[in-house]
Amino acid sequence: MLHSCGLTINSVEHVYNIFSMYKAMLEKCRIHLD
């Protein structure tokens, strides 16, 4: 846990970006399903 804060922040931003893309894909699929 005592790694540089930069790495932690970068990984958090990376996960958030993936989550945002995943959510956008789910919304597209939802439109197709409707």
PDB file of C-alpha atoms in Angstrom:
ATOM      1  CA  MET A   1       0.000   0.000   0.000  1.00  0.00           C
ATOM      2  CA  LEU A   2       3.028   2.273   0.379  1.00  0.00           C
ATOM      3  CA  HIS A   3       3.577   2.695  -3.348  1.00  0.00           C
ATOM      4  CA  SER A   4       3.697   6.160  -4.880  1.00  0.00           C
ATOM      5  CA  CYS A   5       0.363   7.973  -4.797  1.00  0.00           C
ATOM      6  CA  GLY A   6       0.704   8.637  -8.541  1.00  0.00           C
ATOM      7  CA  LEU A   7       0.410   4.923  -9.337  1.00  0.00           C
ATOM      8  CA  THR A   8      -2.649   4.573  -7.126  1.00  0.00           C
ATOM      9  CA  ILE A   9      -4.358   7.596  -8.686  1.00  0.00           C
ATOM     10  CA  ASN A  10      -3.519   6.368 -12.192  1.00  0.00           C
ATOM     11  CA  SER A  11      -4.951   2.918 -11.495  1.00  0.00           C
ATOM     12  CA  VAL A  12      -8.119   4.469 -10.050  1.00  0.00           C
ATOM     13  CA  GLU A  13      -8.540   6.661 -13.131  1.00  0.00           C
ATOM     14  CA  HIS A  14      -7.897   3.623 -15.358  1.00  0.00           C
ATOM     15  CA  VAL A  15     -10.584   1.581 -13.583  1.00  0.00           C
ATOM     16  CA  TYR A  16     -12.985   4.544 -13.743  1.00  0.00           C
ATOM     17  CA  ASN A  17     -12.388   4.937 -17.491  1.00  0.00           C
ATOM     18  CA  ILE A  18     -13.039   1.213 -18.068  1.00  0.00           C
ATOM     19  CA  PHE A  19     -16.182   1.420 -15.918  1.00  0.00           C
ATOM     20  CA  SER A  20     -17.429   4.429 -17.910  1.00  0.00           C
ATOM     21  CA  MET A  21     -16.855   2.616 -21.220  1.00  0.00           C
ATOM     22  CA  TYR A  22     -18.558  -0.510 -19.853  1.00  0.00           C
ATOM     23  CA  LYS A  23     -21.550   1.551 -18.705  1.00  0.00           C
ATOM     24  CA  ALA A  24     -21.791   3.195 -22.140  1.00  0.00           C
ATOM     25  CA  MET A  25     -21.762  -0.255 -23.793  1.00  0.00           C
ATOM     26  CA  LEU A  26     -24.529  -1.441 -21.455  1.00  0.00           C
ATOM     27  CA  GLU A  27     -26.637   1.601 -22.359  1.00  0.00           C
ATOM     28  CA  LYS A  28     -26.157   0.866 -26.084  1.00  0.00           C
ATOM     29  CA  CYS A  29     -27.169  -2.765 -25.544  1.00  0.00           C
ATOM     30  CA  ARG A  30     -30.198  -1.633 -23.564  1.00  0.00           C
ATOM     31  CA  ILE A  31     -31.297   0.547 -26.496  1.00  0.00           C
ATOM     32  CA  HIS A  32     -30.893  -2.426 -28.863  1.00  0.00           C
ATOM     33  CA  LEU A  33     -32.863  -4.675 -26.507  1.00  0.00           C
ATOM     34  CA  ASP A  34     -35.719  -2.173 -26.333  1.00  0.00           C
TER      35      ASP A  34
END
